[in-house]
């Protein structure tokens, strides 16, 4: 059974940094396309970033240059390093696995329960 | 970047058919995926590659995609179908993933 468990959220002041973790079981993080998706309070889903199994990374324009996605094979964990945080980054952050049979893994078939990040002074 | 447009809300009586649309420029040339999200819960994949249902999703859920509109159809709607629904595509120009704004389905 696949399980994704996020942690690391909390209250942080604008301009601060935070690192989120997503501990995986039932799948190997480095063998999958792993994404971060966020949802601001009362708003819709927004894709944030992805790391491909080969190591390539991609980001939404809203976080490019501020957020960095990485992974630790020994811990089977996905990370999101968030720097220069802004109030508009306030959201529940989900990690999700890319699914699909054709190699581009375009959808998300497994999701964690999310961790809340609040950016406020 | 690619934009997906959904109606903010759709209402339907129990037992009737709900159709939730997702508009995008020539979206028929893309593969569309759909998620259901209930309050306080993570999203759940309910349709992928336009018309494929994951295991465990009722046959009442179906999808279509043509031209500039993709549609998620829920037949014989039940109270338990009340949720937010999101469409999503892969944007090959940026290797990004794009979500629609979401549609709140209300069962009257």
Coordinates of N, CA and C in Angstrom, one line a residue:
Chain A
X1 N 0.8 -1.2 0.0 CA 0.0 0.0 0.0 C 0.9 1.2 0.0
X2 N 0.6 2.2 -0.9 CA 1.3 3.4 -1.0 C 0.9 4.4 0.1
X3 N 1.8 5.0 0.8 CA 1.5 6.0 1.8 C 2.5 7.2 1.6
X4 N 2.0 8.4 1.6 CA 2.8 9.6 1.5 C 2.4 10.4 2.7
X5 N 3.4 10.8 3.5 CA 3.1 11.5 4.8 C 4.0 12.8 4.8
X6 N 3.3 14.0 4.7 CA 4.0 15.2 4.7 C 4.2 15.7 6.1
X7 N 5.2 16.5 6.3 CA 5.5 17.2 7.6 C 6.4 18.4 7.3
X8 N 6.5 19.2 8.4 CA 7.4 20.4 8.3 C 6.6 21.7 8.2
X9 N 5.3 21.7 8.0 CA 4.6 22.9 7.9 C 4.5 23.7 9.2
X10 N 4.0 24.9 9.2 CA 3.9 25.7 10.4 C 3.8 27.2 10.0
X11 N 3.9 28.0 11.1 CA 3.8 29.4 10.9 C 5.2 30.0 10.7
X12 N 5.3 30.8 9.7 CA 6.6 31.4 9.4 C 6.4 32.8 8.9
X13 N 7.4 33.7 9.3 CA 7.3 35.1 8.9 C 7.6 35.3 7.4
X14 N 7.0 36.3 6.8 CA 7.4 36.7 5.5 C 8.9 36.8 5.3
X15 N 9.5 36.3 4.2 CA 10.9 36.3 4.0 C 11.6 35.2 4.6
X16 N 11.0 34.4 5.4 CA 11.6 33.2 6.0 C 11.7 32.0 5.1
X17 N 12.3 30.9 5.7 CA 12.4 29.7 5.0 C 11.8 28.5 5.8
X18 N 11.5 27.5 5.0 CA 10.9 26.3 5.6 C 11.2 25.1 4.7
X19 N 11.4 24.0 5.3 CA 11.6 22.8 4.5 C 10.5 21.7 4.8
X20 N 9.8 21.4 3.8 CA 8.8 20.3 3.9 C 9.3 19.0 3.5
X21 N 8.8 17.9 4.2 CA 9.2 16.6 3.9 C 8.0 15.7 3.5
X22 N 8.2 14.7 2.7 CA 7.2 13.8 2.3 C 7.8 12.4 2.4
X23 N 7.5 11.7 3.5 CA 8.0 10.3 3.7 C 7.1 9.3 2.9
X24 N 7.7 8.5 2.1 CA 7.0 7.6 1.3 C 7.2 6.1 1.8
X25 N 6.1 5.4 1.6 CA 6.2 3.9 1.8 C 5.4 3.3 0.7
X26 N 5.8 2.1 0.3 CA 5.0 1.4 -0.7 C 5.4 1.8 -2.1
X27 N 6.3 2.8 -2.2 CA 6.9 3.2 -3.5 C 8.3 3.8 -3.2
X28 N 9.2 3.8 -4.3 CA 10.5 4.4 -4.1 C 10.5 5.7 -4.8
X29 N 10.8 6.7 -3.9 CA 10.7 8.1 -4.4 C 11.6 8.4 -5.6
X30 N 12.8 7.8 -5.6 CA 13.7 8.1 -6.7 C 13.3 7.4 -8.0
X31 N 12.4 6.5 -7.9 CA 12.0 5.7 -9.2 C 10.7 6.3 -9.7
X32 N 10.2 7.4 -9.1 CA 8.9 7.9 -9.6 C 9.0 9.4 -9.9
X33 N 8.0 9.9 -10.6 CA 7.9 11.3 -10.8 C 7.1 11.9 -9.6
X34 N 7.7 12.7 -8.8 CA 7.1 13.2 -7.5 C 6.8 14.7 -7.6
X35 N 5.6 15.1 -7.2 CA 5.3 16.5 -7.3 C 4.8 17.0 -5.9
X36 N 4.9 18.4 -5.9 CA 4.2 19.1 -4.8 C 3.1 19.9 -5.4
X37 N 2.0 19.9 -4.7 CA 0.8 20.6 -5.2 C 0.3 21.3 -3.9
X38 N -0.2 22.6 -4.1 CA -0.6 23.3 -2.9 C -2.0 23.8 -3.1
X39 N -2.6 24.2 -2.0 CA -4.0 24.7 -2.0 C -4.2 25.8 -1.0
X40 N -4.3 27.0 -1.4 CA -4.5 28.1 -0.5 C -5.9 28.0 0.2
X41 N -6.1 28.5 1.4 CA -7.3 28.3 2.1 C -8.5 28.8 1.2
X42 N -9.5 27.9 1.0 CA -10.7 28.2 0.3 C -10.5 28.3 -1.2
X43 N -9.3 28.0 -1.7 CA -9.0 28.1 -3.1 C -8.8 26.8 -3.8
X44 N -8.4 26.8 -5.1 CA -8.2 25.6 -5.8 C -6.8 25.0 -5.7
X45 N -6.6 24.0 -6.5 CA -5.3 23.3 -6.5 C -4.3 24.0 -7.4
X46 N -3.1 24.1 -7.0 CA -2.0 24.7 -7.8 C -0.8 23.8 -7.8
X47 N -0.4 23.3 -9.0 CA 0.8 22.5 -9.0 C 2.0 23.4 -8.8
X48 N 3.0 22.9 -8.0 CA 4.1 23.7 -7.5 C 5.4 23.3 -8.2
X49 N 5.7 22.0 -8.1 CA 7.0 21.5 -8.6 C 7.0 20.0 -8.8
X50 N 8.0 19.5 -9.6 CA 8.1 18.1 -9.9 C 9.5 17.7 -10.0
X51 N 9.9 16.5 -9.5 CA 11.2 16.0 -9.8 C 11.0 14.6 -10.5
X52 N 11.6 14.5 -11.6 CA 11.5 13.3 -12.4 C 12.4 12.2 -11.8
X53 N 12.2 11.0 -12.2 CA 13.0 9.9 -11.7 C 14.5 10.0 -12.1
X54 N 14.7 10.7 -13.2 CA 16.1 10.9 -13.7 C 16.7 12.1 -13.0
X55 N 15.9 12.9 -12.2 CA 16.5 14.0 -11.5 C 16.2 15.4 -12.0
X56 N 15.6 15.5 -13.2 CA 15.2 16.8 -13.7 C 14.1 17.4 -12.8
X57 N 14.1 18.7 -12.7 CA 13.2 19.4 -11.8 C 12.5 20.5 -12.6
X58 N 11.2 20.8 -12.3 CA 10.5 21.8 -12.9 C 9.6 22.5 -11.9
X59 N 9.3 23.8 -12.1 CA 8.6 24.6 -11.1 C 7.6 25.5 -11.8
X60 N 6.5 25.8 -11.0 CA 5.6 26.8 -11.4 C 6.3 28.1 -11.4
X61 N 5.8 29.0 -12.3 CA 6.4 30.4 -12.4 C 6.3 31.1 -11.0
X62 N 5.3 30.8 -10.3 CA 5.0 31.5 -9.0 C 6.1 31.2 -7.9
X63 N 6.8 30.1 -8.1 CA 7.8 29.7 -7.1 C 9.2 29.6 -7.6
X64 N 9.3 29.7 -8.9 CA 10.7 29.5 -9.5 C 11.7 30.5 -8.9
X65 N 12.8 29.9 -8.6 CA 13.9 30.7 -8.0 C 13.8 30.8 -6.5
X66 N 12.7 30.4 -5.9 CA 12.5 30.5 -4.4 C 12.4 29.1 -3.8
X67 N 11.8 28.2 -4.5 CA 11.6 26.8 -4.0 C 12.5 25.8 -4.7
X68 N 12.9 24.8 -4.0 CA 13.7 23.8 -4.6 C 13.2 22.4 -4.1
X69 N 13.0 21.5 -5.1 CA 12.5 20.2 -4.8 C 13.8 19.2 -4.8
X70 N 13.8 18.3 -3.9 CA 14.9 17.3 -3.8 C 14.4 16.1 -3.2
X71 N 15.2 15.1 -3.1 CA 14.8 13.8 -2.6 C 16.0 13.1 -1.9
X72 N 15.8 12.2 -1.0 CA 16.8 11.5 -0.3 C 16.5 10.0 -0.5
X73 N 17.3 9.3 -1.2 CA 17.1 7.9 -1.5 C 17.1 7.1 -0.2
X74 N 18.1 7.4 0.7 CA 18.2 6.5 1.9 C 17.0 6.6 2.8
X75 N 16.4 7.8 2.8 CA 15.2 8.0 3.6 C 13.9 7.8 2.9
X76 N 14.0 7.6 1.6 CA 12.8 7.5 0.7 C 11.9 8.7 1.0
X77 N 12.4 9.8 0.9 CA 11.7 11.1 1.3 C 11.9 12.1 0.2
X78 N 10.8 12.9 -0.1 CA 10.8 14.0 -1.0 C 10.8 15.3 -0.1
X79 N 11.5 16.3 -0.6 CA 11.6 17.5 0.2 C 11.2 18.7 -0.7
X80 N 10.8 19.8 0.0 CA 10.6 21.1 -0.7 C 11.2 22.2 0.1
X81 N 12.3 22.7 -0.3 CA 12.9 23.8 0.4 C 12.2 25.1 -0.1
X82 N 11.7 25.9 0.8 CA 10.9 27.1 0.4 C 11.7 28.3 1.1
X83 N 12.2 29.2 0.2 CA 12.9 30.4 0.7 C 12.1 31.6 0.3
X84 N 12.4 32.7 0.9 CA 11.8 34.0 0.6 C 10.3 33.9 0.6
X85 N 9.7 33.3 1.6 CA 8.3 33.0 1.7 C 7.5 34.3 1.7
X86 N 6.3 34.2 1.1 CA 5.4 35.4 0.9 C 4.1 35.0 1.5
X87 N 3.3 35.9 1.9 CA 1.9 35.6 2.4 C 1.1 34.7 1.4
X88 N 1.3 35.0 0.2 CA 0.5 34.2 -0.8 C 1.0 32.8 -1.0
X89 N 2.1 32.4 -0.3 CA 2.5 31.0 -0.3 C 1.7 30.2 0.8
X90 N 0.9 30.9 1.6 CA 0.1 30.2 2.6 C -0.8 29.2 1.9
X91 N -0.7 28.0 2.3 CA -1.5 26.9 1.7 C -1.2 25.6 2.4
X92 N -2.1 24.6 2.1 CA -1.8 23.2 2.4 C -1.0 22.7 1.2
X93 N 0.1 22.1 1.6 CA 1.1 21.5 0.6 C 0.9 20.0 0.6
X94 N 0.6 19.5 -0.6 CA 0.5 18.0 -0.8 C 1.7 17.5 -1.6
X95 N 2.1 16.3 -1.3 CA 3.0 15.6 -2.2 C 2.2 14.6 -2.9
X96 N 2.5 14.3 -4.2 CA 1.7 13.4 -5.0 C 2.6 12.7 -6.0
X97 N 2.2 11.5 -6.3 CA 3.0 10.7 -7.3 C 2.4 10.9 -8.7
X98 N 3.3 11.0 -9.6 CA 2.9 11.0 -11.0 C 2.5 9.7 -11.5
X99 N 1.4 9.5 -12.1 CA 0.9 8.2 -12.6 C 0.8 8.2 -14.1
X100 N 0.8 7.0 -14.7 CA 0.6 6.9 -16.1 C 1.5 5.8 -16.7
X101 N 1.0 5.2 -17.8 CA 1.7 4.0 -18.3 C 2.7 4.4 -19.5
X102 N 2.7 5.7 -19.9 CA 3.4 6.0 -21.1 C 4.7 6.8 -20.9
X103 N 5.1 6.9 -19.7 CA 6.4 7.6 -19.5 C 6.4 9.0 -19.1
X104 N 5.3 9.7 -19.4 CA 5.3 11.1 -19.0 C 4.6 11.4 -17.6
X105 N 3.9 10.3 -17.1 CA 3.3 10.3 -15.8 C 2.6 11.7 -15.6
X106 N 1.5 11.9 -16.4 CA 0.9 13.2 -16.4 C -0.1 13.5 -15.3
X107 N -0.6 12.5 -14.6 CA -1.6 12.7 -13.6 C -1.1 12.3 -12.2
X108 N -1.9 12.5 -11.2 CA -1.5 12.2 -9.8 C -2.4 11.1 -9.2
X109 N -1.8 9.9 -9.0 CA -2.6 8.8 -8.5 C -2.5 8.5 -7.1
X110 N -1.5 9.0 -6.4 CA -1.4 8.9 -4.9 C -1.1 10.3 -4.3
X111 N -1.8 10.6 -3.3 CA -1.6 11.9 -2.6 C -1.4 11.7 -1.1
X112 N -0.6 12.6 -0.5 CA -0.5 12.6 0.9 C -1.7 13.4 1.5
X113 N -1.7 13.6 2.8 CA -2.8 14.3 3.4 C -2.5 15.8 3.6
X114 N -1.3 16.2 3.3 CA -1.0 17.6 3.3 C -0.4 18.1 4.6
X115 N 0.3 19.2 4.5 CA 0.8 20.0 5.6 C 0.6 21.4 5.4
X116 N 0.1 22.1 6.4 CA -0.3 23.6 6.3 C 0.9 24.5 6.5
X117 N 1.2 25.4 5.6 CA 2.2 26.4 5.8 C 1.4 27.7 5.8
X118 N 1.7 28.5 6.9 CA 1.1 29.8 7.1 C 2.2 30.8 7.1
X119 N 2.2 31.8 6.2 CA 3.2 32.8 6.1 C 2.5 34.1 6.6
X120 N 2.9 34.6 7.8 CA 2.3 35.7 8.3 C 3.2 36.3 9.4
X121 N 3.1 37.6 9.6 CA 3.8 38.3 10.6 C 3.0 38.4 11.9
Chain B
X1 N 1.3 30.3 -20.1 CA 1.0 28.9 -19.8 C -0.4 28.6 -20.1
X2 N -0.7 27.3 -20.2 CA -2.0 26.8 -20.6 C -3.0 27.1 -19.5
X3 N -4.2 27.5 -19.9 CA -5.3 27.9 -19.0 C -6.5 26.9 -19.1
X4 N -6.9 26.4 -18.0 CA -8.1 25.6 -18.0 C -9.3 26.3 -17.2
X5 N -10.4 26.4 -17.8 CA -11.6 27.1 -17.2 C -12.7 26.2 -16.9
X6 N -13.1 26.2 -15.6 CA -14.2 25.5 -15.1 C -15.3 26.4 -14.5
X7 N -16.6 26.0 -14.6 CA -17.6 26.8 -13.9 C -17.4 26.6 -12.4
X8 N -17.7 27.7 -11.7 CA -17.4 27.6 -10.2 C -18.4 26.6 -9.5
X9 N -19.6 26.5 -10.1 CA -20.5 25.6 -9.4 C -21.5 24.9 -10.4
X10 N -21.9 23.8 -10.0 CA -22.9 23.0 -10.7 C -23.8 22.4 -9.7
X11 N -25.1 22.5 -9.9 CA -26.1 21.9 -9.0 C -26.9 20.9 -9.7
X12 N -27.3 19.8 -9.0 CA -28.1 18.7 -9.6 C -28.9 18.0 -8.6
X13 N -30.0 17.5 -8.9 CA -30.9 16.8 -8.0 C -30.4 15.3 -8.0
X14 N -30.6 14.7 -6.8 CA -30.2 13.3 -6.7 C -30.9 12.4 -7.8
X15 N -30.1 11.5 -8.4 CA -30.6 10.6 -9.4 C -30.5 11.2 -10.8
X16 N -30.2 12.5 -10.9 CA -30.0 13.1 -12.2 C -28.5 13.0 -12.7
X17 N -28.3 13.6 -13.8 CA -26.9 13.6 -14.4 C -26.3 15.0 -14.2
X18 N -25.0 15.0 -13.7 CA -24.2 16.2 -13.6 C -23.2 16.2 -14.7
X19 N -23.0 17.3 -15.3 CA -21.9 17.5 -16.3 C -21.0 18.7 -15.9
X20 N -19.8 18.4 -15.7 CA -18.8 19.4 -15.3 C -17.8 19.6 -16.4
X21 N -17.8 20.8 -16.9 CA -16.9 21.1 -18.1 C -15.6 21.7 -17.7
X22 N -14.7 21.6 -18.6 CA -13.3 22.1 -18.5 C -12.9 22.6 -19.8
X23 N -12.8 23.9 -19.9 CA -12.4 24.5 -21.2 C -11.0 24.9 -21.4
X24 N -10.4 24.7 -22.6 CA -9.1 25.1 -22.9 C -8.9 25.1 -24.3
X25 N -7.9 25.9 -24.8 CA -7.6 26.0 -26.2 C -7.2 24.7 -26.8
X26 N -8.1 24.1 -27.7 CA -7.8 22.8 -28.3 C -7.5 21.8 -27.3
X27 N -8.3 21.8 -26.2 CA -8.0 20.8 -25.2 C -8.2 19.3 -25.7
X28 N -9.0 19.2 -26.7 CA -9.2 17.9 -27.3 C -7.9 17.2 -27.7
X29 N -6.8 18.0 -27.9 CA -5.5 17.4 -28.3 C -4.7 17.0 -27.1
X30 N -5.2 17.3 -25.9 CA -4.5 16.9 -24.7 C -5.2 15.8 -24.0
X31 N -4.6 15.2 -23.0 CA -5.2 14.2 -22.2 C -5.6 14.9 -20.9
X32 N -6.9 14.7 -20.5 CA -7.4 15.4 -19.4 C -7.7 14.4 -18.2
X33 N -7.4 14.9 -17.0 CA -7.5 14.0 -15.8 C -8.4 14.8 -14.8
X34 N -9.1 14.1 -14.0 CA -10.1 14.7 -13.1 C -9.9 14.2 -11.7
X35 N -10.1 15.1 -10.7 CA -10.0 14.8 -9.3 C -11.3 15.2 -8.6
X36 N -11.6 14.4 -7.6 CA -12.7 14.8 -6.6 C -12.0 15.1 -5.3
X37 N -12.5 16.2 -4.7 CA -12.0 16.6 -3.4 C -13.1 16.9 -2.5
X38 N -13.2 16.2 -1.4 CA -14.2 16.5 -0.3 C -13.6 17.3 0.8
X39 N -14.4 18.1 1.5 CA -13.8 19.0 2.5 C -12.9 18.3 3.5
X40 N -11.7 18.9 3.7 CA -10.7 18.4 4.6 C -10.0 17.2 4.2
X41 N -10.2 16.8 2.9 CA -9.5 15.6 2.4 C -8.6 15.9 1.2
X42 N -7.7 15.0 1.0 CA -6.8 15.2 -0.2 C -7.6 14.8 -1.5
X43 N -7.2 15.4 -2.6 CA -7.9 15.0 -3.9 C -7.8 13.5 -4.2
X44 N -8.7 13.0 -4.9 CA -8.8 11.6 -5.4 C -8.9 11.6 -6.9
X45 N -8.1 10.9 -7.6 CA -8.2 10.7 -9.0 C -9.5 10.0 -9.4
X46 N -10.3 10.5 -10.2 CA -11.6 9.8 -10.6 C -11.6 9.5 -12.1
X47 N -10.8 10.2 -12.9 CA -10.8 9.9 -14.3 C -9.4 10.3 -14.8
X48 N -8.8 9.4 -15.7 CA -7.5 9.8 -16.3 C -7.5 9.5 -17.8
X49 N -6.7 10.1 -18.5 CA -6.7 10.0 -20.0 C -8.1 10.1 -20.6
X50 N -8.7 11.2 -20.2 CA -10.1 11.6 -20.7 C -11.2 10.6 -20.2
X51 N -11.0 9.3 -20.4 CA -12.1 8.4 -20.2 C -11.9 7.2 -19.4
X52 N -10.7 7.1 -18.8 CA -10.4 5.9 -18.0 C -10.6 6.1 -16.5
X53 N -11.3 5.1 -15.9 CA -11.6 5.2 -14.5 C -10.7 4.4 -13.7
X54 N -10.1 4.9 -12.6 CA -9.3 4.1 -11.7 C -10.1 3.1 -11.1
X55 N -9.5 2.0 -10.6 CA -10.3 1.0 -9.9 C -10.9 1.6 -8.6
X56 N -12.1 1.2 -8.4 CA -12.8 1.7 -7.2 C -13.7 2.9 -7.5
X57 N -13.6 3.5 -8.7 CA -14.5 4.6 -9.1 C -15.7 4.0 -9.8
X58 N -16.9 4.4 -9.4 CA -18.1 3.8 -9.9 C -18.2 4.1 -11.4
X59 N -18.9 3.2 -12.1 CA -19.2 3.3 -13.5 C -20.0 4.6 -13.8
X60 N -20.7 5.1 -12.8 CA -21.5 6.3 -13.0 C -20.6 7.5 -13.5
X61 N -19.3 7.4 -13.2 CA -18.4 8.5 -13.6 C -17.9 8.2 -15.0
X62 N -18.0 9.1 -15.9 CA -17.5 9.0 -17.3 C -16.9 10.3 -17.8
X63 N -16.1 10.2 -18.8 CA -15.5 11.4 -19.3 C -15.4 11.5 -20.8
X64 N -15.3 12.7 -21.3 CA -15.2 12.9 -22.8 C -14.3 14.2 -23.0
X65 N -13.8 14.3 -24.2 CA -12.9 15.4 -24.5 C -12.9 15.6 -26.0
X66 N -13.2 16.8 -26.4 CA -13.2 17.1 -27.9 C -13.2 18.6 -28.0
X67 N -12.5 19.0 -29.1 CA -12.5 20.5 -29.4 C -11.9 21.3 -28.3
X68 N -12.7 22.2 -27.7 CA -12.2 23.1 -26.7 C -12.8 22.8 -25.3
X69 N -13.4 21.6 -25.2 CA -14.1 21.3 -23.9 C -14.0 19.8 -23.6
X70 N -13.6 19.6 -22.3 CA -13.6 18.3 -21.7 C -14.7 18.2 -20.7
X71 N -15.3 17.1 -20.6 CA -16.5 17.0 -19.7 C -16.4 15.7 -18.8
X72 N -16.6 16.0 -17.5 CA -16.8 14.9 -16.6 C -18.3 14.7 -16.3
X73 N -18.8 13.5 -16.6 CA -20.2 13.3 -16.4 C -20.5 12.3 -15.3
X74 N -21.4 12.7 -14.4 CA -21.7 11.8 -13.3 C -23.2 11.5 -13.4
X75 N -23.5 10.2 -13.6 CA -24.9 9.8 -13.8 C -25.4 9.3 -12.5
X76 N -26.7 9.4 -12.4 CA -27.4 8.9 -11.2 C -26.7 9.5 -9.9
X77 N -26.6 10.8 -9.9 CA -25.9 11.5 -8.8 C -26.4 11.1 -7.4
X78 N -25.5 10.9 -6.5 CA -25.8 10.6 -5.1 C -25.3 11.7 -4.2
X79 N -25.8 11.8 -3.0 CA -25.4 12.8 -2.1 C -23.9 12.7 -1.8
X80 N -23.4 11.5 -1.8 CA -21.9 11.4 -1.6 C -21.0 11.9 -2.7
X81 N -21.6 12.3 -3.8 CA -20.8 12.8 -4.9 C -20.6 14.3 -4.7
X82 N -21.2 14.9 -3.7 CA -21.0 16.3 -3.5 C -19.6 16.6 -3.1
X83 N -18.9 17.4 -3.9 CA -17.5 17.7 -3.7 C -17.0 18.7 -4.7
X84 N -15.8 19.1 -4.6 CA -15.1 19.9 -5.6 C -14.4 19.0 -6.6
X85 N -14.6 19.4 -7.9 CA -14.0 18.6 -8.9 C -13.0 19.5 -9.7
X86 N -11.8 18.9 -10.0 CA -10.8 19.7 -10.7 C -10.3 18.9 -12.0
X87 N -10.2 19.6 -13.1 CA -9.6 19.0 -14.2 C -8.1 19.4 -14.2
X88 N -7.3 18.6 -15.0 CA -5.9 18.8 -15.0 C -5.3 18.2 -16.3
X89 N -4.3 19.0 -16.8 CA -3.6 18.5 -18.0 C -2.1 18.6 -17.7
X90 N -1.3 17.9 -18.6 CA 0.1 18.1 -18.7 C 0.5 19.1 -19.8
X91 N 1.2 20.1 -19.4 CA 1.6 21.2 -20.4 C 3.0 20.8 -20.9
X92 N 3.0 20.2 -22.0 CA 4.3 19.7 -22.6 C 5.3 20.9 -22.9
X93 N 4.8 22.1 -23.1 CA 5.6 23.2 -23.4 C 6.5 23.6 -22.2
X94 N 6.1 23.3 -21.0 CA 6.8 23.7 -19.8 C 7.1 22.5 -18.9
X95 N 6.7 21.3 -19.3 CA 6.8 20.1 -18.4 C 6.0 20.4 -17.1
X96 N 5.1 21.3 -17.1 CA 4.3 21.6 -15.9 C 3.0 20.9 -15.9
X97 N 2.3 20.9 -14.8 CA 1.0 20.3 -14.7 C 0.1 21.5 -14.4
X98 N -1.1 21.5 -15.0 CA -2.0 22.6 -14.9 C -3.4 22.1 -14.4
X99 N -3.9 22.8 -13.4 CA -5.2 22.5 -12.9 C -6.2 23.6 -13.3
X100 N -7.5 23.2 -13.5 CA -8.6 24.1 -13.6 C -8.9 24.7 -12.3
X101 N -9.7 25.7 -12.3 CA -10.0 26.4 -11.0 C -10.9 25.6 -10.1
X102 N -11.5 24.6 -10.6 CA -12.4 23.8 -9.7 C -13.9 24.1 -9.8
X103 N -14.7 23.1 -9.7 CA -16.1 23.2 -9.7 C -16.7 22.6 -8.5
X104 N -17.6 23.3 -7.8 CA -18.2 22.8 -6.6 C -19.5 22.1 -7.1
X105 N -19.6 20.8 -6.9 CA -20.9 20.1 -7.2 C -21.8 20.1 -6.0
X106 N -23.0 20.6 -6.1 CA -23.9 20.6 -5.0 C -25.1 19.6 -5.4
X107 N -25.4 18.7 -4.5 CA -26.5 17.8 -4.7 C -27.7 18.4 -4.0
X108 N -28.7 18.7 -4.7 CA -29.9 19.5 -4.1 C -30.7 18.6 -3.2

